[in-house]
Short mmCIF file of C-alpha atoms in Angstrom, two decimals:
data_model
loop_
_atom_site.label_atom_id
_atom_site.label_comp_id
_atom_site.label_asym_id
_atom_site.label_seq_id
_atom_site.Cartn_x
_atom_site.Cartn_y
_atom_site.Cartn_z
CA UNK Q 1 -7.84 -37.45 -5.72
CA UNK Q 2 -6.40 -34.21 -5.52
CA UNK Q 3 -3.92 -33.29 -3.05
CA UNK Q 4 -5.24 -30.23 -0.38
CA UNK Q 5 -2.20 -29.06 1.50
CA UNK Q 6 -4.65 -27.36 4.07
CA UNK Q 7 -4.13 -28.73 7.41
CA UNK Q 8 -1.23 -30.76 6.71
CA UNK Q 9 1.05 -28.09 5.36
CA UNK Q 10 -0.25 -26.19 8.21
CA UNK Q 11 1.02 -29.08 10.59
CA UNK Q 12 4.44 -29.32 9.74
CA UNK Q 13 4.59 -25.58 9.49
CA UNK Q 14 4.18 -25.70 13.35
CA UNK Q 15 6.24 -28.84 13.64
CA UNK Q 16 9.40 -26.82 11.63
CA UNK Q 17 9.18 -24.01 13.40
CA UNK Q 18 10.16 -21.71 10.55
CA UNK Q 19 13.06 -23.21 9.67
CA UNK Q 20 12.49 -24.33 5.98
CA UNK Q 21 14.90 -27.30 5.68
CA UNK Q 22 13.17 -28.45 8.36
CA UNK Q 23 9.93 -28.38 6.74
CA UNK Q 24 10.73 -29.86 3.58
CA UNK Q 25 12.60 -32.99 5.42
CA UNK Q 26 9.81 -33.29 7.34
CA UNK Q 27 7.24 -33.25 4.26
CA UNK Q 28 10.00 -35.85 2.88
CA UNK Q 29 9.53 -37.86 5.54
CA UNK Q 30 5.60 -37.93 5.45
CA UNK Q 31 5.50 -38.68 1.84
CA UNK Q 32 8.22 -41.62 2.56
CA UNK Q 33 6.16 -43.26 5.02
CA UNK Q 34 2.96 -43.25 3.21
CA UNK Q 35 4.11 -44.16 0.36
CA UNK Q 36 5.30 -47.07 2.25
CA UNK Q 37 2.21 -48.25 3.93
CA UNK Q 38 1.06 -47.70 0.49
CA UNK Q 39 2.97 -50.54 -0.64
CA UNK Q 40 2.39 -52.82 2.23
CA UNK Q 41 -1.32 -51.91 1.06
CA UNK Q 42 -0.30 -53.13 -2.54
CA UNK Q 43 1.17 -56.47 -1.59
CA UNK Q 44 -1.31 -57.31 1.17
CA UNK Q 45 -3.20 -60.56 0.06
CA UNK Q 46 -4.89 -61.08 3.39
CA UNK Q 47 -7.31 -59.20 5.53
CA UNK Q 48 -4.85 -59.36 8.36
CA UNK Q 49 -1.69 -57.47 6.08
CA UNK Q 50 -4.05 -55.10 4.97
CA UNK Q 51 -5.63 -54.04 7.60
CA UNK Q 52 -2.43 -53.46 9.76
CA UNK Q 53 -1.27 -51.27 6.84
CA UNK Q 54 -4.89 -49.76 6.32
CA UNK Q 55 -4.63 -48.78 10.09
CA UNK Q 56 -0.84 -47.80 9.50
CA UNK Q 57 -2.09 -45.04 7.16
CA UNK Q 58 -5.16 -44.13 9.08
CA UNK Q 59 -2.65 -43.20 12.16
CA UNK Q 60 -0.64 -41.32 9.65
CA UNK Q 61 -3.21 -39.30 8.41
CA UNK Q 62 -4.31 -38.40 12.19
CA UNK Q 63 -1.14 -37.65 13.20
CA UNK Q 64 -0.28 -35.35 10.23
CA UNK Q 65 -4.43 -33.99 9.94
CA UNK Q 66 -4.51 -34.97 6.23
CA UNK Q 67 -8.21 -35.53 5.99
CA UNK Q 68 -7.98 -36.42 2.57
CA UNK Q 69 -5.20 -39.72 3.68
CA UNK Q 70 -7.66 -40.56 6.44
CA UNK Q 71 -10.54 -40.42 4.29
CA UNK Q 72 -8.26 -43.06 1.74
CA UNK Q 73 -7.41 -45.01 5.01
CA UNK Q 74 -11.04 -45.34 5.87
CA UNK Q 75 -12.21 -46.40 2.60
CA UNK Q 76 -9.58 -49.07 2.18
CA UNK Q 77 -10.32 -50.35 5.65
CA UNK Q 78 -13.83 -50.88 4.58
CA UNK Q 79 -12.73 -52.60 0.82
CA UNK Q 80 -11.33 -56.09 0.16
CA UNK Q 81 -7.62 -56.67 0.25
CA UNK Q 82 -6.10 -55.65 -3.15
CA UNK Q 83 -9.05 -53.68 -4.32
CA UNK Q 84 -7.67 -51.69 -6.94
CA UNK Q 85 -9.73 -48.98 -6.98
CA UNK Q 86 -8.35 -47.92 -3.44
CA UNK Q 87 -4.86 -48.44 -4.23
CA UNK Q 88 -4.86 -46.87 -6.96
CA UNK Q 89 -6.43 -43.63 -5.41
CA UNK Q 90 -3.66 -44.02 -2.79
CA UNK Q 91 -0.65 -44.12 -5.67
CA UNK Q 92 -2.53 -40.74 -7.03
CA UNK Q 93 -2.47 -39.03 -3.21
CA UNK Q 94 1.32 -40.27 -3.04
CA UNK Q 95 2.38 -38.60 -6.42
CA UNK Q 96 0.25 -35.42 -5.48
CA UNK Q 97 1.99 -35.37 -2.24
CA UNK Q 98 5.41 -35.66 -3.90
CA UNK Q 99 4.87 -33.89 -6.53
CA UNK Q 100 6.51 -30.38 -6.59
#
């Protein structure tokens, strides 16, 4: 899945007011979490775990407007816990993110 900056960049552009250190901790700080959730996602072995982190990453993506995320978040909501197909697509939106 290939990263769009769009609406996200856009959103923390606001957020940092200018200030570019600002911007890039807060970018930081995105990537950290969903990478995180991602994780959770990862190790879930029960529709209960992986919903909760499903839903984690679904607020994320709201929060941030990364249509692309919430679009992930969706589709792993609707797939089996551990379906490796979703994760995987989330590990590729992670590294996109991250990547410089």
């Amino acid at each position: 899945m290939a990263y769009e900056a769009g609406a996200l960049e856009a959103t923390l552009q606001a957020a940092a007011g200018g200030d570019a250190a600002l911007f890039e901790e807060l970018r930081a700080a995105y990537a950290e979490s969903v990478a995180r959730q991602v994780d959770l996602l990862e190790r879930s072995r029960c529709d209960g775990n992986w919903t909760l982190a499903a839903m984690r990453l679904k607020g994320l993506a709201a929060s941030f407007h990364a249509k692309p995320l919430l679009d992930l978040a969706e589709e792993a909501l609707g797939a089996a816990p551990g379906e490796p197909t979703v994760v995987r697509r989330l590990k590729a939106y992670v590294a996109d993110v991250t990547a410089d």
